[in-house]
Coordinates of N, CA and C in Angstrom, one line a residue:
V333 N -8.6 -1.4 6.0 CA -8.4 -2.2 4.8 C -9.4 -1.7 3.7
L334 N -8.9 -1.6 2.5 CA -9.6 -1.2 1.3 C -10.1 -2.3 0.5
E335 N -11.1 -2.1 -0.2 CA -11.5 -3.1 -1.2 C -10.5 -3.2 -2.3
Y336 N -10.5 -4.3 -3.0 CA -9.5 -4.6 -4.0 C -9.8 -3.6 -5.2
M337 N -8.8 -2.9 -5.6 CA -8.8 -2.0 -6.7 C -8.2 -2.7 -8.0
D338 N -9.2 -3.2 -8.8 CA -8.8 -4.1 -9.9 C -8.2 -3.5 -11.1
C339 N -8.0 -2.2 -11.1 CA -7.4 -1.6 -12.3 C -5.9 -1.4 -12.1
A340 N -5.5 -0.4 -11.4 CA -4.1 -0.2 -11.1 C -4.0 1.2 -10.3
D341 N -2.7 1.5 -10.0 CA -2.5 2.8 -9.5 C -2.3 3.7 -10.7
L342 N -2.5 5.0 -10.4 CA -2.5 6.0 -11.5 C -1.2 6.1 -12.2
S343 N -0.1 5.9 -11.6 CA 1.2 5.9 -12.3 C 1.2 4.9 -13.4
H344 N 0.7 3.7 -13.1 CA 0.7 2.7 -14.1 C -0.1 3.0 -15.3
I345 N -1.3 3.7 -15.0 CA -2.2 4.0 -16.2 C -1.5 5.1 -17.0
L346 N -0.9 6.1 -16.3 CA -0.3 7.2 -17.1 C 1.0 6.8 -17.8
S347 N 1.6 5.7 -17.4 CA 2.9 5.3 -18.1 C 2.5 4.7 -19.4
H348 N 1.3 4.3 -19.7 CA 1.0 3.7 -21.0 C 0.7 4.9 -21.9
H349 N 1.6 5.1 -22.9 CA 1.5 6.2 -23.8 C 0.3 6.2 -24.7
Q350 N -0.3 5.0 -24.9 CA -1.5 4.9 -25.7 C -2.7 5.4 -25.0
I351 N -2.6 5.4 -23.6 CA -3.8 5.9 -22.9 C -3.7 7.4 -22.6
R352 N -4.7 8.2 -23.0 CA -4.7 9.6 -22.8 C -6.1 9.8 -22.1
L353 N -6.0 10.5 -20.9 CA -7.2 10.8 -20.2 C -7.8 12.0 -20.7
S354 N -9.1 12.0 -20.9 CA -9.9 13.2 -21.4 C -9.9 14.2 -20.2
I355 N -10.2 15.5 -20.5 CA -10.3 16.5 -19.5 C -11.4 16.1 -18.5
A356 N -12.5 15.5 -18.9 CA -13.6 15.1 -18.1 C -13.1 14.0 -17.1
Q357 N -12.3 13.0 -17.6 CA -11.8 12.0 -16.8 C -10.8 12.6 -15.7
C358 N -10.0 13.5 -16.1 CA -9.1 14.1 -15.2 C -9.8 14.9 -14.1
K359 N -10.9 15.6 -14.5 CA -11.7 16.3 -13.5 C -12.3 15.3 -12.5
Y360 N -12.9 14.2 -13.1 CA -13.5 13.2 -12.2 C -12.5 12.6 -11.2
I361 N -11.3 12.2 -11.7 CA -10.3 11.7 -10.8 C -9.9 12.7 -9.7
M362 N -9.7 13.9 -10.1 CA -9.3 15.0 -9.1 C -10.4 15.2 -8.1
Q363 N -11.6 15.2 -8.6 CA -12.8 15.4 -7.6 C -12.8 14.3 -6.6
Q364 N -12.6 13.1 -7.0 CA -12.6 11.9 -6.1 C -11.4 12.0 -5.1
I365 N -10.2 12.4 -5.7 CA -9.0 12.7 -4.7 C -9.3 13.7 -3.7
L366 N -9.9 14.8 -4.1 CA -10.2 15.9 -3.1 C -11.4 15.5 -2.2
Q367 N -12.3 14.7 -2.7 CA -13.3 14.2 -1.7 C -12.8 13.3 -0.7
G368 N -11.8 12.4 -1.1 CA -11.1 11.5 -0.2 C -10.3 12.3 0.8
L369 N -9.6 13.3 0.4 CA -8.9 14.2 1.3 C -9.8 14.9 2.2
A370 N -10.9 15.4 1.7 CA -11.9 16.1 2.6 C -12.4 15.2 3.7
S371 N -12.6 14.0 3.3 CA -13.1 13.0 4.3 C -12.1 12.8 5.4
M372 N -10.8 12.6 5.0 CA -9.7 12.4 5.9 C -9.5 13.6 6.8
H373 N -9.5 14.8 6.2 CA -9.3 16.0 7.0 C -10.4 16.3 7.9
S374 N -11.7 15.9 7.5 CA -12.8 16.1 8.5 C -12.6 15.2 9.7
C375 N -11.9 14.2 9.6 CA -11.6 13.2 10.7 C -10.3 13.7 11.4
K376 N -9.8 14.9 11.0 CA -8.5 15.4 11.6 C -7.3 14.5 11.3
L377 N -7.3 13.9 10.1 CA -6.2 13.1 9.6 C -5.5 13.8 8.4
M378 N -4.2 13.7 8.4 CA -3.4 14.1 7.2 C -2.9 12.8 6.6
H379 N -2.9 12.7 5.2 CA -2.3 11.5 4.5 C -0.8 11.7 4.5
R380 N -0.3 12.8 4.1 CA 1.1 13.1 4.1 C 2.0 12.3 3.0
D381 N 1.3 11.6 2.1 CA 2.1 11.0 1.1 C 1.3 10.8 -0.2
I382 N 0.5 11.9 -0.5 CA -0.3 11.9 -1.8 C 0.7 12.0 -3.0
K383 N 0.6 11.1 -3.8 CA 1.3 11.1 -5.1 C 0.7 10.1 -6.1
V384 N 1.1 10.2 -7.3 CA 0.4 9.5 -8.4 C 0.4 8.0 -8.1
P385 N 1.5 7.3 -7.6 CA 1.4 5.9 -7.4 C 0.5 5.5 -6.2
N386 N 0.2 6.4 -5.4 CA -0.7 6.1 -4.2 C -2.2 6.4 -4.5
I387 N -2.5 6.7 -5.8 CA -3.9 6.9 -6.2 C -4.3 5.7 -6.9
L388 N -5.2 4.9 -6.4 CA -5.6 3.7 -6.9 C -7.0 3.8 -7.6
L389 N -7.1 3.0 -8.7 CA -8.4 3.1 -9.5 C -8.9 1.7 -9.7
N390 N -10.2 1.6 -9.9 CA -10.8 0.3 -10.3 C -11.4 0.4 -11.7
K391 N -11.9 -0.6 -12.2 CA -12.4 -0.6 -13.6 C -13.6 0.2 -13.8
H392 N -14.2 0.7 -12.7 CA -15.4 1.6 -12.8 C -15.0 3.0 -12.7
G393 N -13.7 3.3 -12.6 CA -13.2 4.7 -12.5 C -13.2 5.2 -11.1
Q394 N -13.5 4.4 -10.1 CA -13.5 4.9 -8.7 C -12.1 5.0 -8.2
V395 N -11.8 6.0 -7.4 CA -10.5 6.3 -6.9 C -10.5 6.1 -5.4
K396 N -9.4 5.6 -4.9 CA -9.1 5.5 -3.5 C -7.7 5.9 -3.3
L397 N -7.4 6.6 -2.1 CA -6.2 6.9 -1.7 C -5.4 5.8 -1.0
G398 N -4.3 5.4 -1.4 CA -3.6 4.2 -0.9 C -2.4 4.7 -0.1
D399 N -1.7 3.8 0.5 CA -0.5 3.9 1.3 C -0.7 4.9 2.4
L400 N -1.4 4.4 3.4 CA -1.7 5.3 4.5 C -0.6 5.3 5.6
G401 N 0.6 4.8 5.3 CA 1.6 4.7 6.3 C 2.2 5.9 6.9
C402 N 2.0 7.0 6.2 CA 2.4 8.3 6.7 C 1.3 9.1 7.4
T403 N 0.1 8.6 7.4 CA -1.0 9.3 7.9 C -0.9 9.5 9.4
T404 N -1.3 10.8 9.9 CA -1.3 11.0 11.2 C -2.5 11.9 11.5
S405 N -2.8 12.0 12.8 CA -3.9 13.0 13.3 C -3.3 14.3 13.6
F406 N -4.0 15.4 13.3 CA -3.5 16.7 13.6 C -4.5 17.3 14.6
Q407 N -5.3 16.4 15.3 CA -6.1 16.9 16.4 C -5.3 17.0 17.6
N408 N -5.3 18.2 18.3 CA -4.6 18.4 19.5 C -3.0 18.3 19.4
R409 N -2.6 18.5 18.2 CA -1.2 18.4 17.9 C -0.8 19.3 16.8
S410 N 0.5 20.0 16.9 CA 0.8 20.9 15.8 C 2.3 20.7 15.3
I411 N 3.0 19.8 15.9 CA 4.4 19.6 15.6 C 4.6 18.2 15.0
F412 N 5.2 18.1 13.8 CA 5.2 16.9 13.0 C 6.6 16.7 12.4
S413 N 6.8 15.5 11.9 CA 8.1 15.4 11.1 C 7.9 16.1 9.8
N414 N 9.1 16.7 9.4 CA 9.1 17.3 8.1 C 9.8 16.5 6.9
T415 N 10.0 15.2 7.2 CA 10.6 14.4 6.2 C 9.5 13.4 5.7
V416 N 8.3 13.8 5.7 CA 7.2 12.9 5.1 C 7.0 13.4 3.7
C417 N 6.3 12.6 2.9 CA 5.9 13.0 1.6 C 7.1 12.9 0.6
T418 N 6.8 12.3 -0.5 CA 7.9 12.1 -1.5 C 8.3 13.5 -1.9
L419 N 9.6 13.6 -2.1 CA 10.3 14.9 -2.3 C 9.6 15.8 -3.3
W420 N 9.3 15.3 -4.5 CA 8.8 16.1 -5.5 C 7.3 16.6 -5.2
Y421 N 6.7 16.0 -4.3 CA 5.3 16.3 -3.9 C 5.2 17.2 -2.7
R422 N 6.3 17.5 -2.1 CA 6.3 18.2 -0.7 C 5.9 19.7 -1.0
A423 N 5.1 20.1 0.0 CA 4.7 21.5 0.0 C 6.0 22.4 0.4
P424 N 6.0 23.6 0.0 CA 7.1 24.5 0.3 C 7.6 24.6 1.7
E425 N 6.5 24.6 2.6 CA 6.9 24.6 4.0 C 7.7 23.4 4.5
L426 N 7.3 22.2 3.9 CA 8.1 21.0 4.3 C 9.5 21.0 3.7
L427 N 9.6 21.6 2.5 CA 10.9 21.7 1.9 C 11.8 22.7 2.7
M428 N 11.2 23.7 3.4 CA 12.0 24.6 4.1 C 12.2 24.1 5.5
G429 N 11.7 22.9 5.9 CA 12.1 22.3 7.1 C 11.1 22.5 8.3
T430 N 10.0 23.2 8.1 CA 9.1 23.5 9.2 C 8.5 22.2 9.7
R431 N 8.3 22.2 11.0 CA 7.7 21.1 11.7 C 6.2 21.4 12.1
T432 N 5.8 22.6 11.9 CA 4.5 23.0 12.3 C 3.7 23.2 10.9
Y433 N 2.8 22.3 10.6 CA 2.0 22.4 9.4 C 0.7 21.7 9.6
D434 N -0.1 21.8 8.6 CA -1.5 21.2 8.8 C -1.9 20.5 7.5
D435 N -3.1 20.2 7.3 CA -3.7 19.4 6.2 C -3.5 20.1 4.8
K436 N -3.1 21.3 4.8 CA -2.8 22.0 3.5 C -1.6 21.3 2.7
V437 N -0.8 20.6 3.4 CA 0.3 20.0 2.7 C -0.3 18.8 1.8
D438 N -1.4 18.3 2.1 CA -2.0 17.3 1.3 C -2.6 17.9 0.0
I439 N -3.1 19.1 0.2 CA -3.7 19.8 -1.0 C -2.6 20.2 -1.9
W440 N -1.4 20.6 -1.5 CA -0.3 20.9 -2.4 C 0.0 19.7 -3.1
S441 N 0.2 18.5 -2.4 CA 0.6 17.3 -3.1 C -0.6 16.8 -4.1
A442 N -1.8 17.0 -3.8 CA -2.8 16.6 -4.7 C -2.8 17.5 -5.9
A443 N -2.5 18.7 -5.8 CA -2.4 19.7 -6.9 C -1.2 19.2 -7.8
Y444 N -0.1 18.9 -7.2 CA 1.0 18.4 -8.0 C 0.7 17.1 -8.7
A445 N -0.1 16.2 -8.1 CA -0.5 15.0 -8.7 C -1.4 15.3 -9.9
C446 N -2.3 16.3 -9.7 CA -3.2 16.7 -10.8 C -2.5 17.1 -12.1
V447 N -1.4 17.7 -12.0 CA -0.7 18.2 -13.2 C -0.1 17.0 -14.0
H448 N 0.1 15.8 -13.3 CA 0.5 14.7 -14.0 C -0.5 14.0 -14.9
L449 N -1.8 14.4 -14.7 CA -2.9 13.8 -15.5 C -2.8 14.2 -17.0
Q450 N -2.3 15.3 -17.2 CA -2.2 15.8 -18.6 C -0.7 16.2 -18.9
P451 N 0.0 15.3 -19.7 CA 1.4 15.5 -19.9 C 1.8 16.8 -20.4
S452 N 1.1 17.5 -21.2 CA 1.6 18.8 -21.7 C 1.5 19.9 -20.6
V453 N 0.5 19.7 -19.7 CA 0.4 20.6 -18.5 C 1.5 20.3 -17.5
Y454 N 1.8 19.1 -17.3 CA 2.8 18.6 -16.4 C 4.2 19.2 -16.9
N455 N 4.5 19.0 -18.1 CA 5.9 19.5 -18.5 C 6.0 21.0 -18.4
T456 N 5.0 21.8 -18.6 CA 5.0 23.2 -18.5 C 5.1 23.6 -17.1
L457 N 4.1 23.1 -16.3 CA 4.0 23.5 -14.9 C 5.1 23.1 -14.0
S458 N 5.8 22.0 -14.3 CA 6.8 21.5 -13.5 C 8.1 22.5 -13.6
V459 N 8.2 23.0 -14.8 CA 9.3 24.0 -14.9 C 8.9 25.3 -14.2
I460 N 7.7 25.7 -14.4 CA 7.3 27.0 -13.7 C 7.3 26.8 -12.2
L461 N 6.9 25.7 -11.7 CA 6.9 25.5 -10.3 C 8.3 25.5 -9.7
C462 N 9.2 24.8 -10.4 CA 10.6 24.8 -9.9 C 11.2 26.2 -9.9
C463 N 10.9 27.0 -10.9 CA 11.4 28.3 -11.0 C 10.8 29.2 -9.9
C464 N 9.5 29.0 -9.6 CA 8.9 29.8 -8.5 C 9.5 29.4 -7.1
L465 N 9.7 28.1 -6.9 CA 10.2 27.7 -5.6 C 11.6 28.2 -5.5
L466 N 12.5 28.2 -6.5 CA 13.8 28.7 -6.4 C 13.8 30.2 -6.2
L467 N 13.0 30.9 -6.8 CA 12.8 32.3 -6.6 C 12.5 32.7 -5.2
Q468 N 11.5 31.9 -4.6 CA 11.1 32.1 -3.3 C 12.2 31.9 -2.3
L469 N 13.0 30.8 -2.5 CA 14.1 30.5 -1.7 C 15.2 31.6 -1.8
C470 N 15.4 32.1 -3.0 CA 16.4 33.2 -3.1 C 16.0 34.4 -2.5
V471 N 14.7 34.8 -2.6 CA 14.1 36.1 -2.0 C 14.0 36.0 -0.5
Y472 N 13.5 34.9 0.0 CA 13.2 34.8 1.4 C 14.2 34.1 2.2
G473 N 14.9 33.3 1.6 CA 16.1 32.5 2.3 C 15.6 31.8 3.6
A474 N 16.3 32.1 4.6 CA 16.0 31.4 5.9 C 14.7 32.0 6.5
N475 N 14.2 33.1 6.1 CA 12.9 33.7 6.6 C 11.8 33.2 5.8
Y476 N 11.9 32.3 4.9 CA 10.8 31.9 4.0 C 9.5 31.6 4.8
E477 N 9.7 30.8 5.8 CA 8.5 30.3 6.6 C 7.7 31.5 7.1
T478 N 8.3 32.5 7.7 CA 7.7 33.7 8.2 C 7.0 34.4 7.1
Q479 N 7.7 34.6 6.0 CA 7.1 35.3 4.9 C 5.9 34.6 4.3
F480 N 6.0 33.2 4.2 CA 5.0 32.4 3.6 C 3.7 32.6 4.3
Y481 N 3.7 32.7 5.7 CA 2.5 32.8 6.5 C 2.1 34.2 6.8
S482 N 2.9 35.2 6.4 CA 2.6 36.5 6.8 C 1.3 37.1 6.2
R483 N 0.8 36.5 5.1 CA -0.4 36.9 4.5 C -1.7 36.6 5.4
G484 N -1.6 36.0 6.5 CA -2.7 35.7 7.3 C -3.5 34.4 6.9
E485 N -2.8 33.6 6.1 CA -3.5 32.4 5.7 C -3.3 31.2 6.6

């Protein structure tokens, strides 16, 4: 159970066109998101549904990760559902259908959430991201998962 977050979720704040977050505010929000994920990951938990509507804020600017319904432990386990996470926030390995993944899928989703904080960055990066994913699918096709991990990461 989380304490009451009296402000709103991040999507609500970003939908108000008169509200523009400063770079410092964006960095502070991202820092808290990543600290929350680091805390979860240190407990061997994956959130698996990081997205702007699941990032909650209070009037003091504190951030909490909400909607823990897809959260699972990755301790002593390596095969998971690949239909988690909202489609647009899914890491490439999930899009390719792999069932063996780890907490890095949360980092991908957090990075995608980050670009929503600045509309001009989001519009540019979303086009670039889509082009990169399509290129990777075209180049690697069914062997994408093997190629994706072949760098030893």
